[in-house]
PDB file of C-alpha atoms and ligand atoms in Angstrom:
ATOM      1  CA  MET J   4     -16.491   5.589  19.149  1.00 93.00           C
ATOM      2  CA  LYS J   5     -15.420   3.524  16.156  1.00 96.00           C
ATOM      3  CA  SER J   6     -12.484   3.741  13.786  1.00 97.00           C
ATOM      4  CA  ILE J   7     -11.401   2.112  10.563  1.00 97.00           C
ATOM      5  CA  ILE J   8      -8.153   2.111   8.605  1.00 98.00           C
ATOM      6  CA  TYR J   9      -8.069   1.075   4.964  1.00 98.00           C
ATOM      7  CA  TYR J  10      -4.569   0.012   3.954  1.00 98.00           C
ATOM      8  CA  PHE J  11      -2.653  -1.327   1.000  1.00 98.00           C
ATOM      9  CA  THR J  12       0.674  -3.117   1.220  1.00 98.00           C
ATOM     10  CA  GLY J  13       3.016  -5.368  -0.709  1.00 98.00           C
ATOM     11  CA  THR J  14       5.952  -5.831   1.633  1.00 98.00           C
ATOM     12  CA  GLY J  15       4.369  -4.839   4.948  1.00 98.00           C
ATOM     13  CA  ASN J  16       5.633  -1.282   5.545  1.00 98.00           C
ATOM     14  CA  ASN J  17       2.204   0.258   5.349  1.00 98.00           C
ATOM     15  CA  LEU J  18       0.653  -2.529   7.396  1.00 98.00           C
ATOM     16  CA  GLN J  19       3.242  -1.774  10.110  1.00 98.00           C
ATOM     17  CA  VAL J  20       2.149   1.877  10.141  1.00 98.00           C
ATOM     18  CA  ALA J  21      -1.577   1.069   9.920  1.00 98.00           C
ATOM     19  CA  LYS J  22      -1.313  -1.422  12.801  1.00 98.00           C
ATOM     20  CA  LYS J  23       0.501   1.051  15.040  1.00 98.00           C
ATOM     21  CA  ILE J  24      -2.108   3.746  14.420  1.00 98.00           C
ATOM     22  CA  ALA J  25      -4.928   1.230  14.946  1.00 98.00           C
ATOM     23  CA  GLU J  26      -3.558   0.262  18.379  1.00 98.00           C
ATOM     24  CA  SER J  27      -4.158   3.832  19.575  1.00 98.00           C
ATOM     25  CA  LEU J  28      -7.576   4.509  18.055  1.00 98.00           C
ATOM     26  CA  PRO J  29     -10.910   3.558  19.624  1.00 97.00           C
ATOM     27  CA  ASP J  30     -12.375   0.234  18.432  1.00 98.00           C
ATOM     28  CA  CYS J  31     -10.312   0.243  15.244  1.00 98.00           C
ATOM     29  CA  LYS J  32     -10.694  -2.222  12.372  1.00 97.00           C
ATOM     30  CA  LEU J  33      -8.079  -2.750   9.627  1.00 97.00           C
ATOM     31  CA  VAL J  34      -9.306  -3.459   6.113  1.00 97.00           C
ATOM     32  CA  SER J  35      -7.178  -4.202   3.067  1.00 97.00           C
ATOM     33  CA  MET J  36      -7.918  -2.072  -0.004  1.00 97.00           C
ATOM     34  CA  GLY J  37      -6.762  -5.063  -2.023  1.00 93.00           C
ATOM     35  CA  LYS J  38      -9.464  -7.595  -1.419  1.00 86.00           C
ATOM     36  CA  GLY J  39     -11.454  -5.949   1.418  1.00 87.00           C
ATOM     37  CA  ARG J  40     -14.758  -4.087   1.258  1.00 90.00           C
ATOM     38  CA  HIS J  41     -16.114  -0.818   2.629  1.00 91.00           C
ATOM     39  CA  ASP J  42     -19.434  -1.025   4.460  1.00 89.00           C
ATOM     40  CA  SER J  43     -21.194   2.249   3.683  1.00 88.00           C
ATOM     41  CA  ASN J  44     -23.800   1.684   6.417  1.00 90.00           C
ATOM     42  CA  GLU J  45     -21.272   1.908   9.253  1.00 92.00           C
ATOM     43  CA  VAL J  46     -20.569   5.261  10.921  1.00 94.00           C
ATOM     44  CA  TYR J  47     -16.994   5.984  12.043  1.00 96.00           C
ATOM     45  CA  ASP J  48     -15.279   8.678  14.101  1.00 96.00           C
ATOM     46  CA  TYR J  49     -11.841   8.146  12.576  1.00 98.00           C
ATOM     47  CA  ILE J  50     -11.322   7.004   8.967  1.00 98.00           C
ATOM     48  CA  GLY J  51      -7.762   6.461   7.760  1.00 98.00           C
ATOM     49  CA  PHE J  52      -5.998   5.493   4.547  1.00 98.00           C
ATOM     50  CA  VAL J  53      -2.466   4.093   4.691  1.00 98.00           C
ATOM     51  CA  TYR J  54      -0.750   3.066   1.461  1.00 98.00           C
ATOM     52  CA  PRO J  55       2.548   3.157  -0.454  1.00 98.00           C
ATOM     53  CA  THR J  56       3.437   5.724  -3.102  1.00 97.00           C
ATOM     54  CA  TYR J  57       3.733   4.225  -6.590  1.00 95.00           C
ATOM     55  CA  ALA J  58       5.235   6.362  -9.357  1.00 92.00           C
ATOM     56  CA  PHE J  59       4.737   9.514  -7.245  1.00 95.00           C
ATOM     57  CA  ASN J  60       0.992   8.835  -7.005  1.00 95.00           C
ATOM     58  CA  LEU J  61      -1.540   6.512  -5.375  1.00 95.00           C
ATOM     59  CA  PRO J  62      -1.492   2.816  -6.312  1.00 94.00           C
ATOM     60  CA  ARG J  63      -4.184   2.327  -8.977  1.00 92.00           C
ATOM     61  CA  ARG J  64      -6.145   0.034  -6.714  1.00 94.00           C
ATOM     62  CA  VAL J  65      -6.209   2.612  -3.923  1.00 96.00           C
ATOM     63  CA  THR J  66      -7.542   5.285  -6.278  1.00 95.00           C
ATOM     64  CA  GLN J  67     -10.233   2.893  -7.449  1.00 95.00           C
ATOM     65  CA  PHE J  68     -11.184   1.722  -3.949  1.00 97.00           C
ATOM     66  CA  ILE J  69     -11.511   5.224  -2.508  1.00 97.00           C
ATOM     67  CA  SER J  70     -13.238   6.653  -5.587  1.00 96.00           C
ATOM     68  CA  GLU J  71     -15.915   3.970  -5.301  1.00 96.00           C
ATOM     69  CA  MET J  72     -16.500   4.398  -1.544  1.00 95.00           C
ATOM     70  CA  SER J  73     -19.752   5.892  -0.335  1.00 94.00           C
ATOM     71  CA  LEU J  74     -18.933   7.991   2.739  1.00 94.00           C
ATOM     72  CA  GLU J  75     -22.248   9.801   3.167  1.00 92.00           C
ATOM     73  CA  LYS J  76     -22.797   8.432   6.680  1.00 92.00           C
ATOM     74  CA  SER J  77     -19.328   9.301   7.972  1.00 91.00           C
ATOM     75  CA  LYS J  78     -18.956  12.814   6.620  1.00 92.00           C
ATOM     76  CA  ASN J  79     -18.204  14.150  10.105  1.00 94.00           C
ATOM     77  CA  ALA J  80     -15.404  11.675  10.773  1.00 97.00           C
ATOM     78  CA  TYR J  81     -11.772  12.749  11.220  1.00 98.00           C
ATOM     79  CA  PHE J  82     -10.143  11.699   7.915  1.00 98.00           C
ATOM     80  CA  PHE J  83      -6.417  10.998   7.762  1.00 98.00           C
ATOM     81  CA  ALA J  84      -3.988   9.677   5.159  1.00 98.00           C
ATOM     82  CA  VAL J  85      -0.447   8.397   5.489  1.00 98.00           C
ATOM     83  CA  THR J  86       1.777   7.216   2.669  1.00 98.00           C
ATOM     84  CA  GLY J  87       4.675   5.032   3.729  1.00 98.00           C
ATOM     85  CA  CYS J  88       6.879   5.708   0.711  1.00 98.00           C
ATOM     86  CA  GLY J  89      10.546   5.541  -0.212  1.00 98.00           C
ATOM     87  CA  GLY J  90      10.939   9.297   0.305  1.00 97.00           C
ATOM     88  CA  ALA J  91       9.347  10.999  -2.729  1.00 97.00           C
ATOM     89  CA  SER J  92       5.553  10.958  -2.393  1.00 97.00           C
ATOM     90  CA  GLY J  93       4.710  13.320  -5.294  1.00 96.00           C
ATOM     91  CA  VAL J  94       0.932  13.714  -5.377  1.00 97.00           C
ATOM     92  CA  ALA J  95       0.154  10.566  -3.349  1.00 97.00           C
ATOM     93  CA  LEU J  96      -1.461  12.640  -0.579  1.00 98.00           C
ATOM     94  CA  THR J  97      -2.836  15.624  -2.503  1.00 97.00           C
ATOM     95  CA  ALA J  98      -4.507  13.378  -5.113  1.00 97.00           C
ATOM     96  CA  LEU J  99      -6.299  11.544  -2.300  1.00 98.00           C
ATOM     97  CA  ALA J 100      -7.410  14.873  -0.795  1.00 98.00           C
ATOM     98  CA  LYS J 101      -8.889  15.729  -4.187  1.00 97.00           C
ATOM     99  CA  ILE J 102     -10.801  12.438  -4.477  1.00 97.00           C
ATOM    100  CA  LEU J 103     -12.312  13.075  -1.030  1.00 97.00           C
ATOM    101  CA  GLU J 104     -13.011  16.734  -1.835  1.00 96.00           C
ATOM    102  CA  ASN J 105     -15.070  15.563  -4.828  1.00 96.00           C
ATOM    103  CA  LYS J 106     -17.203  13.647  -2.310  1.00 95.00           C
ATOM    104  CA  GLY J 107     -17.602  16.765  -0.148  1.00 95.00           C
ATOM    105  CA  ILE J 108     -15.091  15.525   2.439  1.00 96.00           C
ATOM    106  CA  THR J 109     -12.087  17.326   3.877  1.00 96.00           C
ATOM    107  CA  LEU J 110      -8.938  15.313   4.473  1.00 98.00           C
ATOM    108  CA  ASN J 111      -8.025  16.541   7.961  1.00 98.00           C
ATOM    109  CA  PHE J 112      -4.528  15.147   8.147  1.00 98.00           C
ATOM    110  CA  ALA J 113      -1.935  14.015   5.590  1.00 98.00           C
ATOM    111  CA  GLU J 114       1.645  12.917   6.147  1.00 98.00           C
ATOM    112  CA  LYS J 115       4.295  10.904   4.348  1.00 98.00           C
ATOM    113  CA  ILE J 116       6.701   8.681   6.160  1.00 98.00           C
ATOM    114  CA  SER J 117       9.964   7.626   4.501  1.00 98.00           C
ATOM    115  CA  MET J 118      10.424   3.880   4.778  1.00 98.00           C
ATOM    116  CA  VAL J 119      12.471   1.193   3.046  1.00 98.00           C
ATOM    117  CA  SER J 120      12.181   1.423  -0.765  1.00 98.00           C
ATOM    118  CA  ASN J 121      11.003  -1.933  -2.059  1.00 98.00           C
ATOM    119  CA  TYR J 122      10.802  -1.604  -5.858  1.00 97.00           C
ATOM    120  CA  VAL J 123      13.252  -4.433  -6.538  1.00 97.00           C
ATOM    121  CA  ALA J 124      12.348  -4.490 -10.249  1.00 95.00           C
ATOM    122  CA  MET J 125      14.068  -1.088 -10.487  1.00 94.00           C
ATOM    123  CA  TYR J 126      16.960  -1.197  -8.030  1.00 97.00           C
ATOM    124  CA  LYS J 127      18.792  -3.536  -5.691  1.00 97.00           C
ATOM    125  CA  MET J 128      17.765  -3.769  -2.048  1.00 98.00           C
ATOM    126  CA  ASN J 129      19.914  -1.475   0.044  1.00 95.00           C
ATOM    127  CA  GLU J 130      22.405  -2.930   2.550  1.00 95.00           C
ATOM    128  CA  ARG J 131      21.343  -0.173   4.902  1.00 96.00           C
ATOM    129  CA  ASN J 132      17.683  -1.293   4.915  1.00 98.00           C
ATOM    130  CA  PRO J 133      17.799  -2.518   8.561  1.00 98.00           C
ATOM    131  CA  GLU J 134      18.985   0.957   9.586  1.00 98.00           C
ATOM    132  CA  LYS J 135      16.336   2.659   7.390  1.00 98.00           C
ATOM    133  CA  TYR J 136      13.676   0.370   8.847  1.00 98.00           C
ATOM    134  CA  GLN J 137      14.695   1.399  12.374  1.00 98.00           C
ATOM    135  CA  ILE J 138      14.619   5.119  11.543  1.00 98.00           C
ATOM    136  CA  ALA J 139      11.117   4.764  10.084  1.00 98.00           C
ATOM    137  CA  THR J 140       9.939   2.699  13.041  1.00 98.00           C
ATOM    138  CA  ASP J 141      11.180   5.357  15.469  1.00 98.00           C
ATOM    139  CA  ARG J 142       9.138   8.007  13.629  1.00 98.00           C
ATOM    140  CA  ILE J 143       5.824   6.183  13.901  1.00 98.00           C
ATOM    141  CA  PRO J 144       4.886   7.126  17.530  1.00 98.00           C
ATOM    142  CA  ALA J 145       4.966  10.876  16.762  1.00 98.00           C
ATOM    143  CA  LEU J 146       2.746  10.303  13.753  1.00 98.00           C
ATOM    144  CA  VAL J 147       0.315   8.233  15.826  1.00 98.00           C
ATOM    145  CA  GLN J 148       0.179  10.925  18.449  1.00 98.00           C
ATOM    146  CA  LYS J 149      -0.779  13.613  15.905  1.00 98.00           C
ATOM    147  CA  ILE J 150      -3.590  11.432  14.563  1.00 98.00           C
ATOM    148  CA  THR J 151      -5.032  10.468  17.934  1.00 98.00           C
ATOM    149  CA  ALA J 152      -5.011  14.163  18.877  1.00 98.00           C
ATOM    150  CA  LYS J 153      -7.002  14.905  15.673  1.00 98.00           C
ATOM    151  CA  THR J 154      -4.335  17.330  14.474  1.00 98.00           C
ATOM    152  CA  GLN J 155      -5.318  19.417  11.452  1.00 98.00           C
ATOM    153  CA  GLN J 156      -2.604  19.056   8.810  1.00 98.00           C
ATOM    154  CA  PRO J 157      -4.011  19.484   5.283  1.00 97.00           C
ATOM    155  CA  ALA J 158      -2.425  17.935   2.194  1.00 97.00           C
ATOM    156  CA  GLY J 159      -2.473  21.141   0.160  1.00 89.00           C
ATOM    157  CA  LYS J 160      -3.508  21.458  -3.463  1.00 91.00           C
ATOM    158  CA  VAL J 161      -2.747  18.775  -5.998  1.00 90.00           C
ATOM    159  CA  ASN J 162      -0.225  19.544  -8.764  1.00 91.00           C
ATOM    160  CA  GLU J 163      -2.534  18.739 -11.715  1.00 92.00           C
ATOM    161  CA  LEU J 164       0.232  18.204 -14.259  1.00 90.00           C
ATOM    162  CA  LEU J 165       2.040  15.713 -12.034  1.00 90.00           C
ATOM    163  CA  ASN J 166      -1.279  14.107 -11.068  1.00 88.00           C
ATOM    164  CA  VAL J 167      -2.385  13.508 -14.669  1.00 88.00           C
ATOM    165  CA  SER J 168       1.021  12.340 -15.899  1.00 86.00           C
ATOM    166  CA  THR J 169       1.658  10.013 -12.969  1.00 85.00           C
ATOM    167  CA  SER J 170      -1.828   8.500 -13.031  1.00 84.00           C
ATOM    168  CA  ILE J 171      -1.848   7.848 -16.796  1.00 82.00           C
ATOM    169  CA  ALA J 172       1.511   6.068 -16.826  1.00 75.00           C
ATOM    170  CA  PRO J 173       0.501   3.159 -14.549  1.00 71.00           C
ATOM    171  CA  LYS J 174      -2.792   2.684 -16.435  1.00 70.00           C
ATOM    172  CA  LEU J 175      -0.868   2.291 -19.678  1.00 70.00           C
ATOM    173  CA  ILE J 176       2.032   0.261 -18.390  1.00 63.00           C
ATOM    174  CA  PHE J 177       1.054  -1.747 -15.310  1.00 62.00           C
ATOM    175  CA  PRO J 178      -1.784  -3.983 -16.630  1.00 55.00           C
ATOM    176  CA  ARG J 179       0.639  -5.741 -18.929  1.00 65.00           C
ATOM    177  CA  LYS J 180       3.601  -5.404 -16.627  1.00 75.00           C
ATOM    178  CA  ASP J 181       3.215  -8.865 -15.154  1.00 89.00           C
ATOM    179  CA  LYS J 182       4.423 -10.221 -18.500  1.00 89.00           C
ATOM    180  CA  GLY J 183       7.911  -9.669 -17.107  1.00 93.00           C
ATOM    181  CA  PHE J 184       7.508 -12.034 -14.141  1.00 96.00           C
ATOM    182  CA  ASN J 185       9.074 -15.475 -14.438  1.00 97.00           C
ATOM    183  CA  VAL J 186       9.225 -18.534 -12.207  1.00 98.00           C
ATOM    184  CA  SER J 187      12.386 -20.609 -11.796  1.00 98.00           C
ATOM    185  CA  ASP J 188      12.786 -24.341 -11.142  1.00 97.00           C
ATOM    186  CA  ALA J 189      13.266 -23.487  -7.456  1.00 98.00           C
ATOM    187  CA  CYS J 190       9.447 -23.034  -7.178  1.00 98.00           C
ATOM    188  CA  THR J 191       7.909 -25.687  -4.928  1.00 98.00           C
ATOM    189  CA  GLY J 192       4.304 -24.717  -5.688  1.00 98.00           C
ATOM    190  CA  CYS J 193       3.745 -23.553  -2.090  1.00 98.00           C
ATOM    191  CA  GLY J 194       1.267 -20.827  -3.134  1.00 98.00           C
ATOM    192  CA  THR J 195       2.796 -18.039  -1.032  1.00 98.00           C
ATOM    193  CA  CYS J 196       2.749 -15.742  -4.075  1.00 98.00           C
ATOM    194  CA  GLU J 197      -0.980 -16.271  -4.596  1.00 98.00           C
ATOM    195  CA  ALA J 198      -1.710 -15.551  -0.928  1.00 98.00           C
ATOM    196  CA  VAL J 199       0.422 -12.404  -0.608  1.00 98.00           C
ATOM    197  CA  CYS J 200      -0.771 -10.776  -3.830  1.00 98.00           C
ATOM    198  CA  PRO J 201      -3.085  -7.942  -2.688  1.00 97.00           C
ATOM    199  CA  ALA J 202      -4.539  -7.648  -6.177  1.00 94.00           C
ATOM    200  CA  ALA J 203      -5.623 -11.303  -6.462  1.00 95.00           C
ATOM    201  CA  ASN J 204      -3.619 -11.335  -9.677  1.00 95.00           C
ATOM    202  CA  ILE J 205      -1.892 -14.674  -9.079  1.00 97.00           C
ATOM    203  CA  VAL J 206      -3.627 -18.049  -9.344  1.00 97.00           C
ATOM    204  CA  MET J 207      -1.855 -21.371  -8.885  1.00 98.00           C
ATOM    205  CA  LYS J 208      -2.259 -23.631 -11.908  1.00 97.00           C
ATOM    206  CA  ASN J 209      -0.648 -27.069 -11.898  1.00 96.00           C
ATOM    207  CA  LYS J 210       1.331 -25.995  -8.799  1.00 95.00           C
ATOM    208  CA  LYS J 211       2.834 -22.972 -10.590  1.00 97.00           C
ATOM    209  CA  PRO J 212       1.779 -19.322 -10.342  1.00 98.00           C
ATOM    210  CA  SER J 213       0.006 -17.808 -13.306  1.00 97.00           C
ATOM    211  CA  PHE J 214      -0.276 -14.030 -13.613  1.00 96.00           C
ATOM    212  CA  ASN J 215      -3.554 -12.525 -14.795  1.00 94.00           C
ATOM    213  CA  HIS J 216      -2.611  -9.041 -16.039  1.00 90.00           C
ATOM    214  CA  ASN J 217      -4.091  -7.075 -13.169  1.00 90.00           C
ATOM    215  CA  CYS J 218      -0.789  -6.371 -11.454  1.00 93.00           C
ATOM    216  CA  GLU J 219       0.026  -3.388  -9.230  1.00 92.00           C
ATOM    217  CA  GLN J 220       3.775  -4.168  -9.367  1.00 93.00           C
ATOM    218  CA  CYS J 221       3.766  -4.175  -5.552  1.00 96.00           C
ATOM    219  CA  MET J 222       6.578  -6.774  -5.610  1.00 97.00           C
ATOM    220  CA  ALA J 223       4.949  -8.918  -2.896  1.00 98.00           C
ATOM    221  CA  CYS J 224       5.335 -12.129  -4.943  1.00 98.00           C
ATOM    222  CA  VAL J 225       9.016 -11.481  -5.658  1.00 98.00           C
ATOM    223  CA  GLN J 226       9.808 -10.334  -2.138  1.00 98.00           C
ATOM    224  CA  TRP J 227       7.932 -12.959  -0.101  1.00 98.00           C
ATOM    225  CA  CYS J 228       8.722 -16.090  -2.165  1.00 98.00           C
ATOM    226  CA  PRO J 229      10.612 -18.342   0.279  1.00 98.00           C
ATOM    227  CA  LYS J 230      12.729 -19.787  -2.548  1.00 98.00           C
ATOM    228  CA  MET J 231      13.424 -16.526  -4.430  1.00 98.00           C
ATOM    229  CA  ALA J 232      11.866 -18.361  -7.369  1.00 98.00           C
ATOM    230  CA  ILE J 233       9.888 -15.406  -8.737  1.00 98.00           C
ATOM    231  CA  ASN J 234      11.813 -12.776 -10.619  1.00 98.00           C
ATOM    232  CA  TYR J 235      11.133  -9.766 -12.782  1.00 96.00           C
ATOM    233  CA  LYS J 236      12.756 -10.294 -16.190  1.00 95.00           C
ATOM    234  CA  ASN J 237      16.467 -10.896 -15.553  1.00 96.00           C
ATOM    235  CA  LYS J 238      16.718  -7.961 -13.161  1.00 96.00           C
ATOM    236  CA  THR J 239      15.932  -9.216  -9.664  1.00 97.00           C
ATOM    237  CA  GLN J 240      17.860 -12.504  -9.350  1.00 97.00           C
ATOM    238  CA  SER J 241      20.738 -10.937  -7.434  1.00 97.00           C
ATOM    239  CA  ARG J 242      19.160  -7.766  -6.045  1.00 98.00           C
ATOM    240  CA  GLY J 243      18.347  -9.167  -2.606  1.00 98.00           C
ATOM    241  CA  ARG J 244      14.913  -9.156  -0.996  1.00 98.00           C
ATOM    242  CA  TYR J 245      13.059  -7.055   1.588  1.00 98.00           C
ATOM    243  CA  THR J 246       9.991  -7.588   3.727  1.00 98.00           C
ATOM    244  CA  ASN J 247       9.118  -5.486   6.761  1.00 98.00           C
ATOM    245  CA  PRO J 248      10.667  -7.177   9.840  1.00 98.00           C
ATOM    246  CA  SER J 249       7.699  -6.431  12.113  1.00 98.00           C
ATOM    247  CA  ILE J 250       5.133  -8.065   9.805  1.00 98.00           C
ATOM    248  CA  SER J 251       4.902 -11.838   9.562  1.00 98.00           C
ATOM    249  CA  LEU J 252       3.894 -13.642   6.406  1.00 98.00           C
ATOM    250  CA  LYS J 253       0.901 -15.057   8.286  1.00 98.00           C
ATOM    251  CA  GLU J 254      -0.502 -11.683   9.324  1.00 97.00           C
ATOM    252  CA  LEU J 255       0.060 -10.152   5.898  1.00 98.00           C
ATOM    253  CA  ILE J 256      -1.945 -12.998   4.347  1.00 98.00           C
ATOM    254  CA  GLU J 257      -4.669 -12.811   7.027  1.00 97.00           C
ATOM    255  CA  GLY J 258      -4.862  -9.059   6.414  1.00 96.00           C
ATOM    256  CA  ASN J 259      -5.258  -9.607   2.667  1.00 94.00           C
ATOM    257  CA  ASN J 260      -8.361 -11.617   3.427  1.00 88.00           C
ATOM    258  CA  SER J 261      -9.822  -9.162   5.970  1.00 78.00           C
TER     259      SER J 261
HETATM  260  C1  LIG R 428       5.687   0.005  -8.226  1.00 77.79           C
HETATM  261  C2  LIG R 428       6.384   0.839  -7.176  1.00 77.79           C
HETATM  262  C3  LIG R 428       6.565   2.194  -7.373  1.00 77.79           C
HETATM  263  C4  LIG R 428       7.148   2.974  -6.370  1.00 77.79           C
HETATM  264  N1  LIG R 428       7.235   4.331  -6.573  1.00 77.79           N
HETATM  265  C5  LIG R 428       7.695   5.108  -5.558  1.00 77.79           C
HETATM  266  C6  LIG R 428       7.721   6.532  -5.689  1.00 77.79           C
HETATM  267  O1  LIG R 428       7.315   7.109  -6.699  1.00 77.79           O
HETATM  268  N2  LIG R 428       8.192   7.261  -4.648  1.00 77.79           N
HETATM  269  C7  LIG R 428       8.637   6.679  -3.488  1.00 77.79           C
HETATM  270  O2  LIG R 428       9.051   7.394  -2.582  1.00 77.79           O
HETATM  271  N3  LIG R 428       8.628   5.330  -3.317  1.00 77.79           N
HETATM  272  C8  LIG R 428       8.169   4.539  -4.321  1.00 77.79           C
HETATM  273  N4  LIG R 428       8.125   3.178  -4.159  1.00 77.79           N
HETATM  274  C9  LIG R 428       8.552   2.607  -2.864  1.00 77.79           C
HETATM  275  C10 LIG R 428       7.378   2.294  -1.942  1.00 77.79           C
HETATM  276  O3  LIG R 428       6.447   3.349  -1.911  1.00 77.79           O
HETATM  277  C11 LIG R 428       7.872   2.029  -0.500  1.00 77.79           C
HETATM  278  O4  LIG R 428       8.903   1.108  -0.466  1.00 77.79           O
HETATM  279  C12 LIG R 428       6.715   1.570   0.373  1.00 77.79           C
HETATM  280  O5  LIG R 428       7.078   1.756   1.742  1.00 77.79           O
HETATM  281  C13 LIG R 428       6.337   0.110   0.191  1.00 77.79           C
HETATM  282  O6  LIG R 428       5.226  -0.154   1.005  1.00 77.79           O
HETATM  283  P1  LIG R 428       4.712  -1.604   1.380  1.00 77.79           P
HETATM  284  O7  LIG R 428       5.841  -2.313   2.117  1.00 77.79           O
HETATM  285  O8  LIG R 428       3.565  -1.331   2.289  1.00 77.79           O
HETATM  286  O9  LIG R 428       4.333  -2.311   0.135  1.00 77.79           O
HETATM  287  C14 LIG R 428       7.599   2.380  -5.154  1.00 77.79           C
HETATM  288  C15 LIG R 428       7.452   0.991  -4.980  1.00 77.79           C
HETATM  289  C16 LIG R 428       6.866   0.227  -5.969  1.00 77.79           C
HETATM  290  C17 LIG R 428       6.704  -1.249  -5.739  1.00 77.79           C
END
């Protein structure tokens, strides 16, 4: 028996969930949907997708990754999806079910889990994040148990209006959205931002990050910078920072390269 979980993460929440599920599945590999690849020749018994909700939908990169996957050889696998979101997942699960349905695959299980909201470009990091982190962490074992038991829990039908509107907006806005990122004199050129970016959008040039207009707005660069030297416009300087306490910088970076 073999399993695989494809995940996407900026600040580690979804890697925390993916790791916990992986620990309980037979021979389970974790692959980042950022820089990782899907091997269409492998056959799996469990195939999972774990990712954040962005703008009530899937991150663009997740849509692209899953749309391009060939799953012919694993059609009989148990397919599951989990979105570790801030609380409002919109069509993030139903839109995935639809992508799979178009490939002739049924998504057997879909569930959202409310975690710490990390979109620091939009709001300040909540003082109660440690408490919210703990509540989310306590919910993970029940979720894992449902998946290992191959529970059937469909996503339902996608709301087409919400799906179209929430998938068009990021396409129009996000590619240019890294124009708003700036780097302060506190930058030491350590390259953490380049390594944590799951979209490979950041390249160090002359010991400073340069942004290449393929940004998912995941906030990894802002949140993980050890000097708080990366900011979004003038909005994030005093909004605090958040990264998932159970995920180390090292493992997030290693995962990005898996
Ligand atoms: C660009 C962006 C958009 C987001 N949009 C939503 C949203 O529509 N609904 C929601 O519940 N959370 C939203 N969030 C919060 C994340 O889904 C949530 O914090 C998630 O757990 C982060 O996962 P990660 O730590 O794996 O990156 C958004 C975060 C970002 C960065």
